[in-house]
XYZ file of C-alpha atoms in Angstrom:
167
model
C 0.000 0.000 0.000
C 1.017 3.646 -0.223
C 1.505 3.759 3.565
C 3.950 0.839 3.432
C 5.917 2.635 0.714
C 6.068 5.775 2.867
C 7.669 3.844 5.723
C 10.176 2.220 3.380
C 11.102 5.644 2.067
C 11.294 7.048 5.615
C 8.420 9.495 5.191
C 8.275 11.529 8.386
C 5.166 13.681 7.904
C 1.617 13.089 6.729
C -1.429 15.315 6.259
C -4.618 13.270 6.581
C -7.376 15.245 4.874
C -10.794 14.241 6.226
C -12.594 17.379 5.074
C -15.960 16.687 3.439
C -15.716 13.022 4.442
C -19.181 12.100 5.714
C -18.088 8.751 7.104
C -19.217 5.194 6.657
C -19.102 1.828 8.373
C -17.420 1.030 11.693
C -15.190 -1.916 10.671
C -13.198 0.091 8.082
C -12.737 2.766 10.771
C -11.021 0.210 12.980
C -8.722 -0.943 10.166
C -7.817 2.587 9.053
C -7.197 3.779 12.619
C -5.028 0.708 13.253
C -2.695 1.768 10.435
C -1.722 4.768 12.576
C -2.107 3.318 16.113
C 0.220 0.846 17.777
C -2.508 0.178 20.337
C -5.421 1.870 22.041
C -9.158 2.355 21.922
C -10.671 3.487 18.647
C -14.196 4.089 19.947
C -16.372 3.519 22.944
C -20.039 2.746 22.288
C -22.837 3.284 24.779
C -25.780 1.298 23.487
C -29.438 2.114 24.102
C -29.777 -0.997 26.249
C -27.055 0.490 28.510
C -24.431 -2.083 27.531
C -20.995 -0.781 26.587
C -18.607 -1.894 23.880
C -15.011 -0.851 23.286
C -13.474 -1.252 19.840
C -9.678 -1.240 19.968
C -6.969 -0.960 17.334
C -5.972 -4.200 15.636
C -2.543 -5.512 16.576
C 0.350 -5.552 14.105
C -1.304 -3.223 11.583
C 0.747 -0.083 12.296
C 2.038 1.217 8.953
C 2.971 4.850 9.579
C 5.057 6.022 12.526
C 5.767 9.618 11.524
C 4.149 12.866 12.602
C 0.816 13.834 11.152
C -1.921 16.428 11.237
C -5.574 15.888 10.398
C -7.661 18.380 8.424
C -11.405 18.580 9.209
C -14.334 20.870 8.464
C -18.048 21.225 9.110
C -18.739 18.448 6.572
C -16.503 15.909 8.339
C -18.826 13.414 10.007
C -19.385 9.959 11.399
C -16.533 7.519 10.917
C -14.146 10.288 9.782
C -14.742 11.961 13.161
C -14.048 8.649 14.893
C -10.699 8.262 13.091
C -9.694 11.838 13.941
C -10.613 11.464 17.616
C -8.853 8.075 17.921
C -5.613 9.495 16.517
C -5.855 12.641 18.629
C -6.637 10.827 21.884
C -4.113 7.995 21.433
C -1.259 9.669 19.533
C -1.706 13.358 20.298
C -2.253 14.055 16.585
C -3.178 17.702 16.005
C -6.487 18.494 14.307
C -6.776 21.624 12.159
C -9.783 23.188 10.468
C -13.301 23.925 11.650
C -15.682 22.150 14.048
C -16.981 18.863 12.625
C -20.573 17.818 11.979
C -21.099 15.714 15.106
C -22.505 12.440 13.807
C -21.901 10.127 16.713
C -24.823 7.746 16.686
C -24.695 4.026 15.984
C -27.275 3.151 13.376
C -28.826 -0.182 12.480
C -30.428 -0.322 9.038
C -33.169 -2.660 7.906
C -34.340 -3.306 4.351
C -38.098 -3.027 4.009
C -40.189 -4.831 1.446
C -41.016 -1.638 -0.498
C -37.343 -1.007 -1.435
C -36.941 1.444 1.437
C -34.578 1.266 4.384
C -35.312 1.960 7.998
C -32.467 3.355 10.126
C -32.680 3.181 13.902
C -30.323 4.778 16.388
C -28.992 1.977 18.584
C -26.419 3.843 20.612
C -24.012 6.743 20.936
C -20.302 6.862 20.118
C -17.647 8.369 22.375
C -13.993 9.082 21.670
C -11.262 7.141 23.496
C -11.094 10.150 25.883
C -14.838 9.665 26.580
C -16.029 12.744 24.630
C -19.309 12.603 22.717
C -18.683 12.450 18.972
C -22.185 13.892 18.437
C -20.972 17.195 19.941
C -18.567 17.553 16.997
C -14.782 17.673 17.214
C -13.252 21.014 18.043
C -9.915 21.357 16.236
C -6.737 22.159 18.152
C -6.378 25.096 15.791
C -9.461 26.560 14.128
C -8.556 27.629 10.611
C -10.820 27.689 7.570
C -8.880 25.641 5.007
C -9.411 25.941 1.285
C -8.548 23.108 -1.086
C -6.070 25.453 -2.788
C -4.158 26.000 0.479
C -3.861 22.268 1.076
C -2.906 21.507 -2.548
C -0.182 24.169 -2.722
C 1.059 23.827 0.848
C 0.619 27.551 1.414
C -0.756 29.186 4.486
C 0.372 29.595 8.078
C -1.051 26.205 9.129
C 1.330 24.371 6.780
C 4.516 26.039 7.963
C 3.685 25.778 11.642
C 2.322 22.258 11.886
C 3.785 20.231 9.067
C 7.271 21.524 8.343
C 9.554 20.972 11.340
C 11.046 24.142 12.794
C 14.565 22.772 12.418
C 14.396 22.637 8.597
């Protein structure tokens, strides 16, 4: 994978852009988070029936050991928020951008006979630090980020957070 190549080539820095990522399923979140976590909780679920479930990083999946920052915005939601919070809470990864959407509910979907789906909220998701994902993630540094700034590497966020001061 590209991450394995980055380790071989001694890549030291990574910008993970989760802006406009509305999320998806939980199992891919665990696998993606595990690529950046040696160990630790990915999410904590409080189910409607009051039972709790902890989903932890998979062992021996760590692929990138360098420094990284995560970019988020108001359209970052669901599983993208879970990945960002797992990396922040376990690795101290800095989050830059604007407050996220706050989609922290577990949903169960059911196919109905009339080609419709029914989605039911079955629980709430918390970060490894026990913060409600549904409140939205507040970045470490609030900066509106345009696609042009990220593409060109221009702007104060890039110089301060990505390029090491010693270079």
